[in-house]
JSON list of C-alpha atoms in Angstrom, two decimals:
[
{"chain": "A", "resi": 256, "resn": "UNK", "atom": "CA", "xyz": [0.00, 0.00, 0.00]},
{"chain": "A", "resi": 257, "resn": "UNK", "atom": "CA", "xyz": [2.81, 2.44, 0.92]},
{"chain": "A", "resi": 258, "resn": "UNK", "atom": "CA", "xyz": [5.96, 1.47, -0.98]},
{"chain": "A", "resi": 259, "resn": "UNK", "atom": "CA", "xyz": [8.11, 4.57, -0.73]},
{"chain": "A", "resi": 260, "resn": "UNK", "atom": "CA", "xyz": [8.21, 7.87, 1.14]},
{"chain": "A", "resi": 261, "resn": "UNK", "atom": "CA", "xyz": [10.18, 10.99, 0.32]},
{"chain": "A", "resi": 262, "resn": "UNK", "atom": "CA", "xyz": [10.25, 13.79, 2.86]},
{"chain": "A", "resi": 263, "resn": "UNK", "atom": "CA", "xyz": [12.16, 15.56, 5.60]},
{"chain": "A", "resi": 264, "resn": "UNK", "atom": "CA", "xyz": [13.61, 13.67, 8.55]},
{"chain": "A", "resi": 265, "resn": "UNK", "atom": "CA", "xyz": [11.77, 15.32, 11.46]},
{"chain": "A", "resi": 266, "resn": "UNK", "atom": "CA", "xyz": [12.83, 13.11, 14.38]},
{"chain": "A", "resi": 267, "resn": "UNK", "atom": "CA", "xyz": [15.34, 10.34, 14.90]},
{"chain": "A", "resi": 268, "resn": "UNK", "atom": "CA", "xyz": [15.09, 8.25, 18.07]},
{"chain": "A", "resi": 269, "resn": "UNK", "atom": "CA", "xyz": [16.65, 4.89, 17.21]},
{"chain": "A", "resi": 270, "resn": "UNK", "atom": "CA", "xyz": [15.13, 2.70, 15.95]},
{"chain": "A", "resi": 271, "resn": "UNK", "atom": "CA", "xyz": [12.12, 5.01, 15.39]},
{"chain": "A", "resi": 272, "resn": "UNK", "atom": "CA", "xyz": [11.87, 7.86, 12.89]},
{"chain": "A", "resi": 273, "resn": "UNK", "atom": "CA", "xyz": [9.36, 10.55, 12.08]},
{"chain": "A", "resi": 274, "resn": "UNK", "atom": "CA", "xyz": [9.30, 11.50, 8.40]},
{"chain": "A", "resi": 275, "resn": "UNK", "atom": "CA", "xyz": [7.51, 14.70, 7.39]},
{"chain": "A", "resi": 276, "resn": "UNK", "atom": "CA", "xyz": [5.95, 14.25, 3.96]},
{"chain": "A", "resi": 277, "resn": "UNK", "atom": "CA", "xyz": [4.23, 17.46, 2.88]},
{"chain": "A", "resi": 278, "resn": "UNK", "atom": "CA", "xyz": [3.07, 18.17, 6.43]},
{"chain": "A", "resi": 279, "resn": "UNK", "atom": "CA", "xyz": [2.04, 14.60, 7.26]},
{"chain": "A", "resi": 280, "resn": "UNK", "atom": "CA", "xyz": [4.25, 12.85, 9.82]},
{"chain": "A", "resi": 281, "resn": "UNK", "atom": "CA", "xyz": [4.88, 9.15, 9.20]},
{"chain": "A", "resi": 282, "resn": "UNK", "atom": "CA", "xyz": [6.24, 7.07, 12.07]},
{"chain": "A", "resi": 283, "resn": "UNK", "atom": "CA", "xyz": [8.63, 4.35, 10.90]},
{"chain": "A", "resi": 284, "resn": "UNK", "atom": "CA", "xyz": [10.83, 1.75, 12.47]},
{"chain": "A", "resi": 285, "resn": "UNK", "atom": "CA", "xyz": [14.13, 0.98, 10.75]},
{"chain": "A", "resi": 286, "resn": "UNK", "atom": "CA", "xyz": [16.98, -1.52, 11.13]},
{"chain": "A", "resi": 287, "resn": "UNK", "atom": "CA", "xyz": [20.32, -0.16, 12.33]},
{"chain": "A", "resi": 288, "resn": "UNK", "atom": "CA", "xyz": [21.80, -0.69, 8.85]},
{"chain": "A", "resi": 289, "resn": "UNK", "atom": "CA", "xyz": [19.37, 1.95, 7.57]},
{"chain": "A", "resi": 290, "resn": "UNK", "atom": "CA", "xyz": [19.88, 4.22, 10.56]},
{"chain": "A", "resi": 291, "resn": "UNK", "atom": "CA", "xyz": [23.61, 4.47, 9.86]},
{"chain": "A", "resi": 292, "resn": "UNK", "atom": "CA", "xyz": [22.90, 5.88, 6.40]},
{"chain": "A", "resi": 293, "resn": "UNK", "atom": "CA", "xyz": [20.41, 8.54, 7.38]},
{"chain": "A", "resi": 294, "resn": "UNK", "atom": "CA", "xyz": [21.18, 12.26, 7.05]},
{"chain": "A", "resi": 295, "resn": "UNK", "atom": "CA", "xyz": [20.84, 14.72, 9.91]},
{"chain": "A", "resi": 296, "resn": "UNK", "atom": "CA", "xyz": [17.44, 15.77, 11.24]},
{"chain": "A", "resi": 297, "resn": "UNK", "atom": "CA", "xyz": [15.96, 18.42, 8.97]},
{"chain": "A", "resi": 298, "resn": "UNK", "atom": "CA", "xyz": [17.50, 16.93, 5.82]},
{"chain": "A", "resi": 299, "resn": "UNK", "atom": "CA", "xyz": [15.53, 15.28, 2.95]},
{"chain": "A", "resi": 300, "resn": "UNK", "atom": "CA", "xyz": [15.51, 11.51, 2.67]},
{"chain": "A", "resi": 301, "resn": "UNK", "atom": "CA", "xyz": [13.79, 8.79, 0.64]},
{"chain": "A", "resi": 302, "resn": "UNK", "atom": "CA", "xyz": [12.92, 5.46, 2.25]},
{"chain": "A", "resi": 303, "resn": "UNK", "atom": "CA", "xyz": [11.50, 2.25, 0.79]},
{"chain": "A", "resi": 304, "resn": "UNK", "atom": "CA", "xyz": [8.73, 1.04, 3.06]},
{"chain": "A", "resi": 305, "resn": "UNK", "atom": "CA", "xyz": [6.77, -2.03, 4.08]},
{"chain": "A", "resi": 306, "resn": "UNK", "atom": "CA", "xyz": [3.41, -1.76, 5.82]},
{"chain": "A", "resi": 307, "resn": "UNK", "atom": "CA", "xyz": [2.35, -4.41, 8.33]},
{"chain": "A", "resi": 308, "resn": "UNK", "atom": "CA", "xyz": [-1.36, -4.41, 9.18]},
{"chain": "A", "resi": 309, "resn": "UNK", "atom": "CA", "xyz": [-2.41, -5.98, 12.47]},
{"chain": "A", "resi": 310, "resn": "UNK", "atom": "CA", "xyz": [-5.72, -5.97, 14.31]},
{"chain": "A", "resi": 311, "resn": "UNK", "atom": "CA", "xyz": [-4.40, -3.46, 16.85]},
{"chain": "A", "resi": 312, "resn": "UNK", "atom": "CA", "xyz": [-1.99, -1.39, 14.73]},
{"chain": "A", "resi": 313, "resn": "UNK", "atom": "CA", "xyz": [-0.64, -0.42, 11.31]},
{"chain": "A", "resi": 314, "resn": "UNK", "atom": "CA", "xyz": [3.17, -0.53, 11.47]},
{"chain": "A", "resi": 315, "resn": "UNK", "atom": "CA", "xyz": [5.42, 1.06, 8.87]},
{"chain": "A", "resi": 316, "resn": "UNK", "atom": "CA", "xyz": [9.01, -0.12, 8.39]},
{"chain": "A", "resi": 317, "resn": "UNK", "atom": "CA", "xyz": [11.57, 1.88, 6.42]},
{"chain": "A", "resi": 318, "resn": "UNK", "atom": "CA", "xyz": [14.71, 0.88, 4.51]},
{"chain": "A", "resi": 319, "resn": "UNK", "atom": "CA", "xyz": [17.41, 2.91, 2.80]},
{"chain": "A", "resi": 320, "resn": "UNK", "atom": "CA", "xyz": [17.91, 0.36, 0.02]},
{"chain": "A", "resi": 321, "resn": "UNK", "atom": "CA", "xyz": [15.32, -1.73, -1.87]},
{"chain": "A", "resi": 322, "resn": "UNK", "atom": "CA", "xyz": [17.51, -4.75, -1.26]},
{"chain": "A", "resi": 323, "resn": "UNK", "atom": "CA", "xyz": [17.14, -4.29, 2.49]},
{"chain": "A", "resi": 324, "resn": "UNK", "atom": "CA", "xyz": [13.36, -4.24, 2.13]},
{"chain": "A", "resi": 325, "resn": "UNK", "atom": "CA", "xyz": [13.46, -7.40, 0.02]},
{"chain": "A", "resi": 326, "resn": "UNK", "atom": "CA", "xyz": [15.51, -9.13, 2.72]},
{"chain": "A", "resi": 327, "resn": "UNK", "atom": "CA", "xyz": [13.01, -8.00, 5.36]},
{"chain": "A", "resi": 328, "resn": "UNK", "atom": "CA", "xyz": [10.17, -9.45, 3.29]},
{"chain": "A", "resi": 329, "resn": "UNK", "atom": "CA", "xyz": [11.99, -12.74, 2.84]},
{"chain": "A", "resi": 330, "resn": "UNK", "atom": "CA", "xyz": [12.60, -12.98, 6.59]},
{"chain": "A", "resi": 331, "resn": "UNK", "atom": "CA", "xyz": [9.03, -12.29, 7.71]},
{"chain": "A", "resi": 332, "resn": "UNK", "atom": "CA", "xyz": [7.77, -14.99, 5.32]},
{"chain": "A", "resi": 333, "resn": "UNK", "atom": "CA", "xyz": [9.57, -17.55, 7.43]},
{"chain": "A", "resi": 334, "resn": "UNK", "atom": "CA", "xyz": [7.71, -19.45, 10.11]},
{"chain": "A", "resi": 335, "resn": "UNK", "atom": "CA", "xyz": [8.21, -17.88, 13.52]},
{"chain": "A", "resi": 336, "resn": "UNK", "atom": "CA", "xyz": [9.92, -14.71, 12.24]},
{"chain": "A", "resi": 337, "resn": "UNK", "atom": "CA", "xyz": [8.05, -11.47, 12.87]},
{"chain": "A", "resi": 338, "resn": "UNK", "atom": "CA", "xyz": [9.08, -7.92, 12.06]},
{"chain": "A", "resi": 339, "resn": "UNK", "atom": "CA", "xyz": [10.89, -7.45, 15.39]},
{"chain": "A", "resi": 340, "resn": "UNK", "atom": "CA", "xyz": [13.14, -10.47, 14.91]},
{"chain": "A", "resi": 341, "resn": "UNK", "atom": "CA", "xyz": [13.70, -9.56, 11.25]},
{"chain": "A", "resi": 342, "resn": "UNK", "atom": "CA", "xyz": [14.89, -6.08, 12.26]},
{"chain": "A", "resi": 343, "resn": "UNK", "atom": "CA", "xyz": [17.15, -7.57, 14.93]},
{"chain": "A", "resi": 344, "resn": "UNK", "atom": "CA", "xyz": [18.75, -9.89, 12.36]},
{"chain": "A", "resi": 345, "resn": "UNK", "atom": "CA", "xyz": [19.22, -7.02, 9.91]},
{"chain": "A", "resi": 346, "resn": "UNK", "atom": "CA", "xyz": [20.62, -4.75, 12.62]},
{"chain": "A", "resi": 347, "resn": "UNK", "atom": "CA", "xyz": [23.22, -7.29, 13.68]},
{"chain": "A", "resi": 348, "resn": "UNK", "atom": "CA", "xyz": [24.26, -8.30, 10.15]},
{"chain": "A", "resi": 349, "resn": "UNK", "atom": "CA", "xyz": [24.57, -6.41, 6.87]},
{"chain": "A", "resi": 350, "resn": "UNK", "atom": "CA", "xyz": [22.62, -7.90, 3.95]},
{"chain": "A", "resi": 351, "resn": "UNK", "atom": "CA", "xyz": [25.75, -9.39, 2.37]},
{"chain": "A", "resi": 352, "resn": "UNK", "atom": "CA", "xyz": [26.94, -10.70, 5.73]},
{"chain": "A", "resi": 353, "resn": "UNK", "atom": "CA", "xyz": [23.63, -12.48, 6.28]},
{"chain": "A", "resi": 354, "resn": "UNK", "atom": "CA", "xyz": [23.73, -13.95, 2.77]},
{"chain": "A", "resi": 355, "resn": "UNK", "atom": "CA", "xyz": [27.26, -15.26, 3.37]},
{"chain": "A", "resi": 356, "resn": "UNK", "atom": "CA", "xyz": [26.16, -16.59, 6.74]},
{"chain": "A", "resi": 357, "resn": "UNK", "atom": "CA", "xyz": [23.35, -18.56, 5.08]},
{"chain": "A", "resi": 358, "resn": "UNK", "atom": "CA", "xyz": [25.61, -19.85, 2.31]},
{"chain": "A", "resi": 359, "resn": "UNK", "atom": "CA", "xyz": [28.15, -21.05, 4.88]},
{"chain": "A", "resi": 360, "resn": "UNK", "atom": "CA", "xyz": [25.38, -22.33, 7.21]},
{"chain": "A", "resi": 361, "resn": "UNK", "atom": "CA", "xyz": [27.07, -20.41, 10.03]},
{"chain": "A", "resi": 362, "resn": "UNK", "atom": "CA", "xyz": [24.87, -20.79, 13.12]},
{"chain": "A", "resi": 363, "resn": "UNK", "atom": "CA", "xyz": [27.43, -19.08, 15.39]},
{"chain": "A", "resi": 364, "resn": "UNK", "atom": "CA", "xyz": [26.79, -15.68, 13.78]},
{"chain": "A", "resi": 365, "resn": "UNK", "atom": "CA", "xyz": [23.01, -15.94, 14.11]},
{"chain": "A", "resi": 366, "resn": "UNK", "atom": "CA", "xyz": [22.87, -17.05, 17.75]},
{"chain": "A", "resi": 367, "resn": "UNK", "atom": "CA", "xyz": [24.52, -13.76, 18.75]},
{"chain": "A", "resi": 368, "resn": "UNK", "atom": "CA", "xyz": [21.33, -11.96, 17.70]},
{"chain": "A", "resi": 369, "resn": "UNK", "atom": "CA", "xyz": [18.87, -11.49, 20.60]},
{"chain": "A", "resi": 370, "resn": "UNK", "atom": "CA", "xyz": [15.96, -13.92, 20.39]},
{"chain": "A", "resi": 371, "resn": "UNK", "atom": "CA", "xyz": [17.80, -16.46, 18.22]},
{"chain": "A", "resi": 372, "resn": "UNK", "atom": "CA", "xyz": [18.77, -19.72, 19.87]},
{"chain": "A", "resi": 373, "resn": "UNK", "atom": "CA", "xyz": [20.73, -22.55, 18.27]},
{"chain": "A", "resi": 374, "resn": "UNK", "atom": "CA", "xyz": [17.66, -24.47, 17.06]},
{"chain": "A", "resi": 375, "resn": "UNK", "atom": "CA", "xyz": [16.07, -21.33, 15.63]},
{"chain": "A", "resi": 376, "resn": "UNK", "atom": "CA", "xyz": [19.34, -20.41, 13.89]},
{"chain": "A", "resi": 377, "resn": "UNK", "atom": "CA", "xyz": [19.65, -23.87, 12.33]},
{"chain": "A", "resi": 378, "resn": "UNK", "atom": "CA", "xyz": [16.03, -23.73, 11.09]},
{"chain": "A", "resi": 379, "resn": "UNK", "atom": "CA", "xyz": [16.46, -20.23, 9.65]},
{"chain": "A", "resi": 380, "resn": "UNK", "atom": "CA", "xyz": [19.63, -21.21, 7.79]},
{"chain": "A", "resi": 381, "resn": "UNK", "atom": "CA", "xyz": [17.95, -24.23, 6.21]},
{"chain": "A", "resi": 382, "resn": "UNK", "atom": "CA", "xyz": [14.85, -22.28, 5.18]},
{"chain": "A", "resi": 383, "resn": "UNK", "atom": "CA", "xyz": [16.85, -19.35, 3.80]},
{"chain": "A", "resi": 384, "resn": "UNK", "atom": "CA", "xyz": [19.39, -21.37, 1.82]},
{"chain": "A", "resi": 385, "resn": "UNK", "atom": "CA", "xyz": [17.18, -21.94, -1.23]},
{"chain": "A", "resi": 386, "resn": "UNK", "atom": "CA", "xyz": [15.65, -18.45, -1.02]},
{"chain": "A", "resi": 387, "resn": "UNK", "atom": "CA", "xyz": [19.08, -16.82, -1.12]},
{"chain": "A", "resi": 388, "resn": "UNK", "atom": "CA", "xyz": [20.39, -18.63, -4.20]},
{"chain": "A", "resi": 389, "resn": "UNK", "atom": "CA", "xyz": [19.02, -15.87, -6.41]},
{"chain": "A", "resi": 390, "resn": "UNK", "atom": "CA", "xyz": [20.73, -13.24, -4.27]},
{"chain": "A", "resi": 391, "resn": "UNK", "atom": "CA", "xyz": [24.24, -14.32, -5.29]},
{"chain": "A", "resi": 392, "resn": "UNK", "atom": "CA", "xyz": [24.03, -12.37, -8.56]},
{"chain": "A", "resi": 393, "resn": "UNK", "atom": "CA", "xyz": [22.51, -9.22, -7.06]},
{"chain": "A", "resi": 394, "resn": "UNK", "atom": "CA", "xyz": [25.03, -6.36, -6.63]},
{"chain": "A", "resi": 395, "resn": "UNK", "atom": "CA", "xyz": [26.07, -5.50, -3.11]},
{"chain": "A", "resi": 396, "resn": "UNK", "atom": "CA", "xyz": [24.43, -2.60, -1.36]},
{"chain": "A", "resi": 397, "resn": "UNK", "atom": "CA", "xyz": [26.34, 0.65, -1.15]},
{"chain": "A", "resi": 398, "resn": "UNK", "atom": "CA", "xyz": [29.03, 0.89, 1.52]},
{"chain": "A", "resi": 399, "resn": "UNK", "atom": "CA", "xyz": [28.14, 2.55, 4.77]},
{"chain": "A", "resi": 400, "resn": "UNK", "atom": "CA", "xyz": [28.40, 6.32, 4.72]},
{"chain": "A", "resi": 401, "resn": "UNK", "atom": "CA", "xyz": [27.67, 8.12, 7.96]},
{"chain": "A", "resi": 402, "resn": "UNK", "atom": "CA", "xyz": [26.52, 11.66, 7.32]},
{"chain": "A", "resi": 403, "resn": "UNK", "atom": "CA", "xyz": [27.90, 14.46, 9.52]},
{"chain": "A", "resi": 404, "resn": "UNK", "atom": "CA", "xyz": [25.70, 14.81, 12.56]},
{"chain": "A", "resi": 405, "resn": "UNK", "atom": "CA", "xyz": [24.76, 17.91, 14.52]},
{"chain": "A", "resi": 406, "resn": "UNK", "atom": "CA", "xyz": [26.40, 18.23, 17.91]},
{"chain": "A", "resi": 407, "resn": "UNK", "atom": "CA", "xyz": [24.33, 16.67, 20.65]},
{"chain": "A", "resi": 408, "resn": "UNK", "atom": "CA", "xyz": [24.68, 15.97, 24.33]},
{"chain": "A", "resi": 409, "resn": "UNK", "atom": "CA", "xyz": [26.66, 12.85, 25.08]},
{"chain": "A", "resi": 410, "resn": "UNK", "atom": "CA", "xyz": [24.05, 11.66, 27.57]},
{"chain": "A", "resi": 411, "resn": "UNK", "atom": "CA", "xyz": [21.34, 11.94, 24.89]},
{"chain": "A", "resi": 412, "resn": "UNK", "atom": "CA", "xyz": [23.41, 9.95, 22.39]},
{"chain": "A", "resi": 413, "resn": "UNK", "atom": "CA", "xyz": [24.13, 7.27, 24.99]},
{"chain": "A", "resi": 414, "resn": "UNK", "atom": "CA", "xyz": [20.49, 7.06, 26.04]},
{"chain": "A", "resi": 415, "resn": "UNK", "atom": "CA", "xyz": [19.35, 6.73, 22.43]},
{"chain": "A", "resi": 416, "resn": "UNK", "atom": "CA", "xyz": [21.92, 4.00, 21.82]},
{"chain": "A", "resi": 417, "resn": "UNK", "atom": "CA", "xyz": [20.91, 2.04, 24.94]},
{"chain": "A", "resi": 418, "resn": "UNK", "atom": "CA", "xyz": [17.21, 2.37, 24.03]},
{"chain": "A", "resi": 419, "resn": "UNK", "atom": "CA", "xyz": [17.87, 1.13, 20.52]},
{"chain": "A", "resi": 420, "resn": "UNK", "atom": "CA", "xyz": [19.77, -1.93, 21.78]},
{"chain": "A", "resi": 421, "resn": "UNK", "atom": "CA", "xyz": [16.98, -2.74, 24.25]},
{"chain": "A", "resi": 422, "resn": "UNK", "atom": "CA", "xyz": [14.41, -2.48, 21.43]},
{"chain": "A", "resi": 423, "resn": "UNK", "atom": "CA", "xyz": [16.47, -5.06, 19.53]},
{"chain": "A", "resi": 424, "resn": "UNK", "atom": "CA", "xyz": [16.10, -7.50, 22.40]},
{"chain": "A", "resi": 425, "resn": "UNK", "atom": "CA", "xyz": [19.19, -6.92, 24.54]},
{"chain": "A", "resi": 426, "resn": "UNK", "atom": "CA", "xyz": [18.74, -6.72, 28.31]},
{"chain": "A", "resi": 427, "resn": "UNK", "atom": "CA", "xyz": [18.97, -3.19, 29.80]},
{"chain": "A", "resi": 428, "resn": "UNK", "atom": "CA", "xyz": [22.11, -3.97, 31.83]},
{"chain": "A", "resi": 429, "resn": "UNK", "atom": "CA", "xyz": [23.74, -5.66, 28.84]},
{"chain": "A", "resi": 430, "resn": "UNK", "atom": "CA", "xyz": [22.95, -2.67, 26.60]},
{"chain": "A", "resi": 431, "resn": "UNK", "atom": "CA", "xyz": [24.24, -0.16, 29.15]},
{"chain": "A", "resi": 432, "resn": "UNK", "atom": "CA", "xyz": [27.49, -2.06, 29.65]},
{"chain": "A", "resi": 433, "resn": "UNK", "atom": "CA", "xyz": [28.05, -2.39, 25.91]},
{"chain": "A", "resi": 434, "resn": "UNK", "atom": "CA", "xyz": [27.62, 1.35, 25.31]},
{"chain": "A", "resi": 435, "resn": "UNK", "atom": "CA", "xyz": [29.69, 2.35, 28.35]},
{"chain": "A", "resi": 436, "resn": "UNK", "atom": "CA", "xyz": [32.54, 0.13, 27.16]},
{"chain": "A", "resi": 437, "resn": "UNK", "atom": "CA", "xyz": [32.95, 1.85, 23.80]},
{"chain": "A", "resi": 438, "resn": "UNK", "atom": "CA", "xyz": [31.76, 5.43, 24.33]},
{"chain": "A", "resi": 439, "resn": "UNK", "atom": "CA", "xyz": [34.03, 8.33, 23.43]},
{"chain": "A", "resi": 440, "resn": "UNK", "atom": "CA", "xyz": [33.46, 12.07, 23.48]},
{"chain": "A", "resi": 441, "resn": "UNK", "atom": "CA", "xyz": [31.65, 13.39, 20.43]},
{"chain": "A", "resi": 442, "resn": "UNK", "atom": "CA", "xyz": [30.22, 10.06, 19.27]},
{"chain": "A", "resi": 443, "resn": "UNK", "atom": "CA", "xyz": [26.72, 10.10, 17.80]},
{"chain": "A", "resi": 444, "resn": "UNK", "atom": "CA", "xyz": [24.06, 7.58, 18.81]},
{"chain": "A", "resi": 445, "resn": "UNK", "atom": "CA", "xyz": [24.52, 5.85, 15.43]},
{"chain": "A", "resi": 446, "resn": "UNK", "atom": "CA", "xyz": [28.25, 5.41, 16.05]},
{"chain": "A", "resi": 447, "resn": "UNK", "atom": "CA", "xyz": [27.60, 4.10, 19.55]},
{"chain": "A", "resi": 448, "resn": "UNK", "atom": "CA", "xyz": [25.00, 1.60, 18.34]},
{"chain": "A", "resi": 449, "resn": "UNK", "atom": "CA", "xyz": [27.18, 0.29, 15.53]},
{"chain": "A", "resi": 450, "resn": "UNK", "atom": "CA", "xyz": [30.26, -0.14, 17.74]},
{"chain": "A", "resi": 451, "resn": "UNK", "atom": "CA", "xyz": [28.22, -1.68, 20.55]},
{"chain": "A", "resi": 452, "resn": "UNK", "atom": "CA", "xyz": [26.68, -4.23, 18.16]},
{"chain": "A", "resi": 453, "resn": "UNK", "atom": "CA", "xyz": [30.13, -5.08, 16.82]},
{"chain": "A", "resi": 454, "resn": "UNK", "atom": "CA", "xyz": [31.38, -5.50, 20.37]},
{"chain": "A", "resi": 455, "resn": "UNK", "atom": "CA", "xyz": [28.53, -7.86, 21.22]},
{"chain": "A", "resi": 456, "resn": "UNK", "atom": "CA", "xyz": [29.21, -9.97, 18.13]}
]
């Protein structure tokens, strides 16, 4: 129903965004791989979207690249994988990393994602193997480019990073420790989240 939105980034509170499209504010949830690519608040951005309709809510998910949205759609087709787990998988692994993980049947990489145990990882790898055969010939997504960010209070960046990690399924204490271990002066919430996820891997 809603496949793409182009507008101004009004708010960014990982992993949630508010996109102003001609005066209408759309709330979206995005994986960390998309968050890293976003411009500063107030800048224009185009996102590919996927709408999930439930009895109690309409949820809109946004992706910087079409390929990320296609991966999200492949994941939520799997038995037992909802949008939250799909976003967690995509936040912990880049698209190409997840494809390589499936090709190598690497359960160790998947079990590091919150909510994925060994049995779930093994099942996901088996179910995704055939689906990902067609992905081998698709060009890689663009390399990560972090746009310059406006100065912000360190405490705000740390809080946003901890909140984002908790939303991905990490325990509050675990998220706080991970951010505290890698924080440096002047780091944005996106930098903190990315380094914390790498540290947890």
